[in-house]
Amino acid sequence: MADINTINKDFADLFNQGNELLLEGSSDVMNKTRKNAFQDFAKLGVPTRANENYKYTNLIPAFDHPYNVNLRYQQVDVDLNEIFQCDVPELDTNMVLLTNGWYYGNNKELTELPKGVIVCGVQEAAEKYPEIFNAHYGKYAKTDDDGLVALNTALAKDGFFIYVPKGVVIEKPIQVVNLLRSDRDLMATQRNLIVVEENAQAKIIVCDHTLTHHKYLTNSVTEVNVARNAIFDLYTLQNQHLNSVILNSTYIRQESNSNVLSNTISLYGGTIRNNHHVILDEEHCENNTFGMYLMDRDQHVDNFTSIDHAKPNCLSNEHFKGVMDDQASGAFAGRIFVRRDAQQTQAYQSNNNLLLSNDAVINTKPQLVIDADDVKCSHGATVGQMDEDALFYLRARGIDEKEARQMLMFAFAHEIIDKIRVEPLKERIDELVDKRLRGEISKCNTCAIACNH
Amino acid sequence: MAKEEQDKILNEVTESEYKYGFVTDIENDDIGKGLNEDIIRMISAKKKEPKFMLDFRLKAYRHWKTMKMPEWAYLDIPEIDYQDIIYYSTPKQKAKLESMDDVDPEIRATFDKLGIPLDEQKILANVAVDVVMDSSSVKTTFKEALAEKGIIFCSFSEAVQDHPDLIQEYMGTVVPIQDNFFAALNSAVFSDGSFVYIPKGVRCPMELSTYFRINAENTGQFERTLIVCEEESYVSYLEGCTAPMRDENQLHAAIVEIIVKDNAEVKYSTVQNWYPGDKNGKGGIYNFVTKRGICEGVNSKLMWAQVETGSAVTWKYPSTILKGDGSSSEFYSVAVTNNHQQADTGTKMIHIGNNTKSTIISKGISAGKSNNSYRGLVKVSKNCEGARNFSQCDSLLLGDKCGAHTFPYLEIGNQSAKVEHEATTSKIGEDQIFYCNQRGINTEDAIGLIVNGYAKEVINKMPMEFAVEAQKLLQISLEGSVG
Amino acid sequence: MLSIKNLHVSIEGKDILKGINLDVKPGEVHAIMGPNGAGKSTLASVLAGRDLFNVTEGEVSFQGKDLLDMEPEDRAKEGIFLGFQYPIEIPGVSTVNFMKTAVNEHRKYKGLDPLSASDFLKLMREKKSLVEIDSKLTNRSVNEGFSGGEKKKNEIFQMAMLEPKLAVLDETDSGLDIDALRVVANGVNKLKTRDNATIVITHYQRLLDYIVPDVVHVLYDGRIVKTAGKELALELEEKGYDWIKEENGK
C-alpha cells in the first residue's frame, strides 16, 4: 500500500504537470486561488488519522488507487436527459445534470425559473457573472485548514453555480444530479457555489450517484452564502455503489434572520465523508442541520460537522441518526462553537445510533465549545439497540417480530426524514428508506429520486 | 436585585484568592536543577533503591526523551523547560521517626494549618494518613493497626525497601512507562508516594488518606501511588493536595495505579487544591496526572470521586479498564475553574469484559476568565457483550468571560452495548436567584446554594469527612463567603 | 376460555408467582386485586408473553391451546389483549400505521383480506366514537407525548379496534382522574359481549364501581389467597390489605 507521502507527491506531480490544463478555461480569480490552495495542500496533504478531525476515517485506502483525472470537460456520448427523467409523482423539479464533476453540456434550458435566477456551470459563471462569482468564490471554504478543501481548490475546474437574486422565491426545488459515468476508474473534483440573496427563497436537492461500476472518488466542495432574511434548504442524497468514495465538504455562511435547513441522507457509498461547516455570522439566524445514514456491509460513513455561533441570538438544531449493520463503520463528530459574547445562543445537538450487528462500529464525538454564559446548549449521543419494550408492545398487538423491528427501525429513521420541507420528496425518501431497510434495494443504479429505472 | 449588583457580587465571588498559600520554612535537601541519567541515578541512589528500580527509571527516561508533550487538550500551556526544575527535594530530617512527636514541628505546623490532624487524635477520626511533602513521604499514621489485618499502607519508598516483590510485580502494569509523556517523566524521576496492599477478604477498617504538598521553590513533585486490592477486599482511599503561593509555575506529574481483583472494591477520592495562580494568572501548579485502575477480577468495582478546585492547569483523566466480567466503575467529578485557570479533565472507561457497567457524572463550573473542559472516552471493544454506560456532563458558567467545553468520545464496537451521553450548559438562572431572594436569601448565598446543589450529586459520593472539606473548598475557590 | 394451572414464574432467579390457578369463562369479568409487589403485573405480562419472565412450572391454556408455547404476536392474534400499565411511547410510528398493521395482521390470521385504506379509516372513526377518543390522539405517534389519561384511553381504543376475546387490563385505572376513569370504564363495558372475557387488575376498588366484576381474586405473595364475589372488593377497600397479610402469616 502506498504511504501518504507518495499520494501527496502524486498530487504535486499532477498539479505541476497538468498546470496548463488546469489554468485553461478558468478565470483569473479561480487560478489565483488555485495557486495559493496548492501551496496550502503542499503543507497539509491528504488528511490522515493523525489529524484529530479525521481520527475515525482512514483516507489512505481511498486515495491509494490509480484514478483517471479529467482536467478538461469530456462529453458523455449519450443524452443523459433521456436516461434521467424524474418520475416521482408531484415531485416537480428544475433538474440539471453534472457528469463527473462537470456541468453537463447538453442540459435542457430551465425555462420555468423566475427572472434573474442563474443556474449554470462554475466555469461559465466565473466568466459571465464575475461580480457575483468573485465576491463569494473561495471566501467560505478556507484552504489552510483542511487538506481536502485545499486539494479541491487546487484542482477545481467546474461544478454548479446557483444564484437567487434579491426577493426572488423559487417555488419548485432545483434538483442537481451528479452522475459518475466513465469507462475507467475516476477521480472527480467538483466545486459548487450557491448564492442566495436577501429575502430570497430556494430549495436545492443534490443527488449523487454512479452510472457504471468503476471505482470513483469524488472530492467536492460547496460554498453557500445565505443573505438577510433568506430561506434556504439543501437536501443531499448519497446513493452510490460500494466501490465509491464520496468526500463532500459544505460551507454555509448565514446572515441575519436567515433560515437554513440541510439534510444529508446517506444510503449507499463505499466510503462517505461529509464535512459540514456552518457559520452564523450575523444575529437572529436559524440553522437546522440534519442527517441520516443507513450503512451495511463494509461501508463507512463519517459525518463531521461544525456549527459556529459567531454572533448572539442565533438558534441551531442539529440531529444525526444512523443504523449500522454487518461490518459497517460509522463516525459522527459534531462541534458547536459559541464565541465570546454570542449571548442568547440556543444550540442543540444530538446523535443516535442503532447497531444491528456485532461487527458494526460507531464512534461519536458530540462536542461543545462554549465561551459565552447566557446560552442554552445541550448535546446528547446514544448507541444502542431497539427498545425491547416497544418491540413487545407492537408484538402484543399482533404484529410479528420482523415487521415490528422494521417499523421501529423505520420510525427511528423517519424522525430525520420528517424534517424535509418538500412534501413529495419526504414521501419519496420515506419509501426509499423503508425499502432500503427491508433490503429491497441493494444499490439503485440511477438517481435516488428516479429509482424506478 | 438590580442586574449590576448581581454582576458585582458575581465578580466578587469569582475573584477570590487562594487560602492555602503559605510557605513552610523547612530546610530541604535537593539535588539541583536539571534532568539527565546522572540525576536519575542520583535519585535512585539517595533512595537506596534496588537495581530493578533504577532500570525501570532509566528505561522510562530514555523513552521520555523520544516523546513530545501532548497538544490535543484544550489548554494553552507555555513551554515548560524541563531542565529548569528540581526533580528531587525532601525535607531534611534526622534519622527515621519513631513517634509522631519526632516529626519536625514546622512540618506539623504546616499540616495543622492545612487542617490535617496528624496527631494520635486521628484515632478518633479513623483515618490513616500518609503525608507527602514535596517529594518524600513524611509519616504514615496507623501503620501498626493496619498491619494486624495484613494491610500494608506505607510510603512508596518504604514499600520498595520492604516489599520489593510486590512493587516489582505491579508497578507499571496499569500505566506502562511509555503510556504518555508525563507518565514516562514520572516513571523516570518519581521520588515517593503511597503504597496500599489489601489482602484477600479484608475490608480495610478505616479510610486511608494521603496529603500531598509542594513546598520548596522550583521543585516538581512526582509522586506515585499504587493500590493493590486482592480478591473480596475493600478500601476507601483519599487524596488531598495543596501548595504554597509562588510566582513561578510548578510542575506536578503524578501516577496512580490501582489493581482490583475478583469481587474487590476500591473507592478513590481526591480533593485537589494545588495553588491555582493569582487573579492575574501568575504562578500556580501545572497538574499533569495519569490515574488509572484496572478492574481485573469478576464483579470488581472501582469508583473515582474528585473535587478539583486548584492548579493553574489541570490535565487529568482518571480511567478504568473494565476487564473482569461484571465489573463496574463510576466517575464523579466536580471541577471548578476561576480567574485564569485551565482544566481539561474527564475519564476513560474501557469496556472489555462482558456485562461491564460504567457511569460518568461530571460537573464543570467555570468562573472568571477560566476554561473548563470535559474530555472523556467510552470504549466498548468488539467482543464485549452487554456493556452499559451512562454519561452526564454538565457545565455551569458564572460570568461571560469564561469557557465551558465538552469533548466526549464514544467508540462502540459491539451491538449489545447501550451507551448514552448527555450534556447541558447553563448559567445560574436569574429566576433561580430571584426565587432565593424572594425567600430572604441574599444573592451571594443564593449562588453558593445553587453551586453546592449543582455539585451535590458528586460530593455525596465522597466519604463524609472529605465531603465537608470539598464543600468548603468549593466555597473558597469561588469566594470565601459563598455558600 | 382461559385456564391457568399451578403457574410458577420467576425473574432472575427470584420467584414471583408461586402457583396460580385461575379459570375464566366467556362473558365473565374477573378482578385481580392485591397489594403492591404481589405479582399482579407479572401475571399480566406472562399471559401476553413477555420474555423477561421464566415460567418454571405450570400450564396455561387459552381456548384449548397451549398459550405458553406461543409468540406474543400469536397470542394477540388468538385474541389476548394486554392493556399496559405503562403504555410505551413509540416516536415516529404513527398510531394510524400502527393500528392498520395490527388490524390487518389479525385479519390475515383469520384468513380475511386486509382492509382498504378507506374501510380502515371508517373503522377507526367508528371505534373512536364508541370509546369517546379525541380524534387528534390518533394523528400522533403511538403514545408519544400523551398524558397518563390519554395513554390509557388509547389502550381502550386499541382494544376496540382489535376486538379481543380476553382483555387483560393491567392497572388501567392508575393515574386517571375521574372523567378519564369513566371514559375508560364505559369503553370496557361497551365492548363487553357474551363471548368475551375481561380480567381487570387493580389496586383500588374505585374502578370496580364502573366495571362490575363477577369474581374478585386477591393475589398476595405470588398466590391467589382469596376468591369471592364483588363484595370482596368493598371489604378490601374498607379494611385495606393488612388483614390479608396477617391471615397469610406476614
PDB file of C-alpha atoms in Angstrom, chain B residues 33-119:
ATOM      1  CA  LYS B  33      18.041  21.612  38.769  1.00  0.00           C
ATOM      2  CA  GLY B  34      18.015  19.602  35.598  1.00  0.00           C
ATOM      3  CA  LEU B  35      17.337  16.163  34.269  1.00  0.00           C
ATOM      4  CA  ASN B  36      19.713  13.585  32.855  1.00  0.00           C
ATOM      5  CA  GLU B  37      20.692   9.997  33.518  1.00  0.00           C
ATOM      6  CA  ASP B  38      23.088  11.028  36.283  1.00  0.00           C
ATOM      7  CA  ILE B  39      20.307  12.814  38.132  1.00  0.00           C
ATOM      8  CA  ILE B  40      18.158   9.733  37.867  1.00  0.00           C
ATOM      9  CA  ARG B  41      20.949   7.552  39.161  1.00  0.00           C
ATOM     10  CA  MET B  42      21.398  10.036  41.998  1.00  0.00           C
ATOM     11  CA  ILE B  43      17.699   9.926  42.914  1.00  0.00           C
ATOM     12  CA  SER B  44      17.773   6.163  42.884  1.00  0.00           C
ATOM     13  CA  ALA B  45      20.961   6.068  44.945  1.00  0.00           C
ATOM     14  CA  LYS B  46      19.655   8.551  47.503  1.00  0.00           C
ATOM     15  CA  LYS B  47      16.685   6.323  47.971  1.00  0.00           C
ATOM     16  CA  LYS B  48      18.896   3.244  48.208  1.00  0.00           C
ATOM     17  CA  GLU B  49      16.799   1.512  45.600  1.00  0.00           C
ATOM     18  CA  PRO B  50      17.314  -1.997  44.281  1.00  0.00           C
ATOM     19  CA  LYS B  51      18.574  -2.349  40.742  1.00  0.00           C
ATOM     20  CA  PHE B  52      15.186  -3.111  39.186  1.00  0.00           C
ATOM     21  CA  MET B  53      14.044   0.339  40.213  1.00  0.00           C
ATOM     22  CA  LEU B  54      16.981   2.080  38.579  1.00  0.00           C
ATOM     23  CA  ASP B  55      16.451   0.043  35.423  1.00  0.00           C
ATOM     24  CA  PHE B  56      12.780   0.995  35.388  1.00  0.00           C
ATOM     25  CA  ARG B  57      13.639   4.666  35.792  1.00  0.00           C
ATOM     26  CA  LEU B  58      16.301   4.686  33.094  1.00  0.00           C
ATOM     27  CA  LYS B  59      14.084   2.838  30.643  1.00  0.00           C
ATOM     28  CA  ALA B  60      11.337   5.371  31.279  1.00  0.00           C
ATOM     29  CA  TYR B  61      13.725   8.284  30.911  1.00  0.00           C
ATOM     30  CA  ARG B  62      15.103   7.012  27.610  1.00  0.00           C
ATOM     31  CA  HIS B  63      11.599   6.605  26.317  1.00  0.00           C
ATOM     32  CA  TRP B  64      10.541  10.017  27.579  1.00  0.00           C
ATOM     33  CA  LYS B  65      13.334  11.647  25.602  1.00  0.00           C
ATOM     34  CA  THR B  66      11.714  10.383  22.400  1.00  0.00           C
ATOM     35  CA  MET B  67       8.311  11.799  23.303  1.00  0.00           C
ATOM     36  CA  LYS B  68       6.630  15.150  22.819  1.00  0.00           C
ATOM     37  CA  MET B  69       4.262  16.914  25.144  1.00  0.00           C
ATOM     38  CA  PRO B  70       0.680  16.159  24.090  1.00  0.00           C
ATOM     39  CA  GLU B  71      -1.124  19.035  22.421  1.00  0.00           C
ATOM     40  CA  TRP B  72      -4.632  17.769  21.920  1.00  0.00           C
ATOM     41  CA  ALA B  73      -6.021  19.142  25.151  1.00  0.00           C
ATOM     42  CA  TYR B  74      -7.978  22.404  25.163  1.00  0.00           C
ATOM     43  CA  LEU B  75      -5.179  24.057  27.131  1.00  0.00           C
ATOM     44  CA  ASP B  76      -2.827  26.877  26.484  1.00  0.00           C
ATOM     45  CA  ILE B  77       0.379  25.906  28.236  1.00  0.00           C
ATOM     46  CA  PRO B  78       3.534  27.985  27.973  1.00  0.00           C
ATOM     47  CA  GLU B  79       6.573  25.962  27.062  1.00  0.00           C
ATOM     48  CA  ILE B  80       7.989  24.129  30.038  1.00  0.00           C
ATOM     49  CA  ASP B  81      11.749  23.978  30.467  1.00  0.00           C
ATOM     50  CA  TYR B  82      12.270  20.538  31.910  1.00  0.00           C
ATOM     51  CA  GLN B  83      15.891  21.353  32.697  1.00  0.00           C
ATOM     52  CA  ASP B  84      14.860  24.214  34.978  1.00  0.00           C
ATOM     53  CA  ILE B  85      13.162  22.004  37.513  1.00  0.00           C
ATOM     54  CA  ILE B  86      14.500  20.384  40.668  1.00  0.00           C
ATOM     55  CA  TYR B  87      13.484  16.760  40.424  1.00  0.00           C
ATOM     56  CA  TYR B  88      14.207  15.745  43.964  1.00  0.00           C
ATOM     57  CA  SER B  89      13.597  17.691  47.113  1.00  0.00           C
ATOM     58  CA  THR B  90      12.940  16.297  50.517  1.00  0.00           C
ATOM     59  CA  PRO B  91      12.526  17.930  53.897  1.00  0.00           C
ATOM     60  CA  LYS B  92      15.729  17.361  55.875  1.00  0.00           C
ATOM     61  CA  GLN B  93      15.127  15.185  58.835  1.00  0.00           C
ATOM     62  CA  LYS B  94      17.181  13.322  61.290  1.00  0.00           C
ATOM     63  CA  ALA B  95      17.094   9.576  61.157  1.00  0.00           C
ATOM     64  CA  LYS B  96      13.879   7.648  60.914  1.00  0.00           C
ATOM     65  CA  LEU B  97      10.972   8.740  63.043  1.00  0.00           C
ATOM     66  CA  GLU B  98       9.792   6.595  65.861  1.00  0.00           C
ATOM     67  CA  SER B  99       6.823   8.534  67.102  1.00  0.00           C
ATOM     68  CA  MET B 100       4.679  11.366  65.963  1.00  0.00           C
ATOM     69  CA  ASP B 101       6.495  13.645  68.355  1.00  0.00           C
ATOM     70  CA  ASP B 102       9.594  13.350  66.243  1.00  0.00           C
ATOM     71  CA  VAL B 103       8.033  14.993  63.228  1.00  0.00           C
ATOM     72  CA  ASP B 104       9.577  18.378  62.560  1.00  0.00           C
ATOM     73  CA  PRO B 105       7.416  20.921  64.411  1.00  0.00           C
ATOM     74  CA  GLU B 106       7.441  23.176  61.339  1.00  0.00           C
ATOM     75  CA  ILE B 107       6.044  20.414  59.215  1.00  0.00           C
ATOM     76  CA  ARG B 108       3.477  19.630  61.827  1.00  0.00           C
ATOM     77  CA  ALA B 109       2.515  23.262  61.984  1.00  0.00           C
ATOM     78  CA  THR B 110       2.050  23.189  58.236  1.00  0.00           C
ATOM     79  CA  PHE B 111      -0.310  20.283  58.460  1.00  0.00           C
ATOM     80  CA  ASP B 112      -2.137  21.843  61.321  1.00  0.00           C
ATOM     81  CA  LYS B 113      -2.696  24.890  59.154  1.00  0.00           C
ATOM     82  CA  LEU B 114      -3.952  22.589  56.434  1.00  0.00           C
ATOM     83  CA  GLY B 115      -6.314  21.143  58.958  1.00  0.00           C
ATOM     84  CA  ILE B 116      -4.875  17.700  58.679  1.00  0.00           C
ATOM     85  CA  PRO B 117      -4.988  16.080  62.046  1.00  0.00           C
ATOM     86  CA  LEU B 118      -1.720  14.231  62.007  1.00  0.00           C
ATOM     87  CA  ASP B 119      -1.756  13.574  65.733  1.00  0.00           C
TER      88      ASP B 119
END
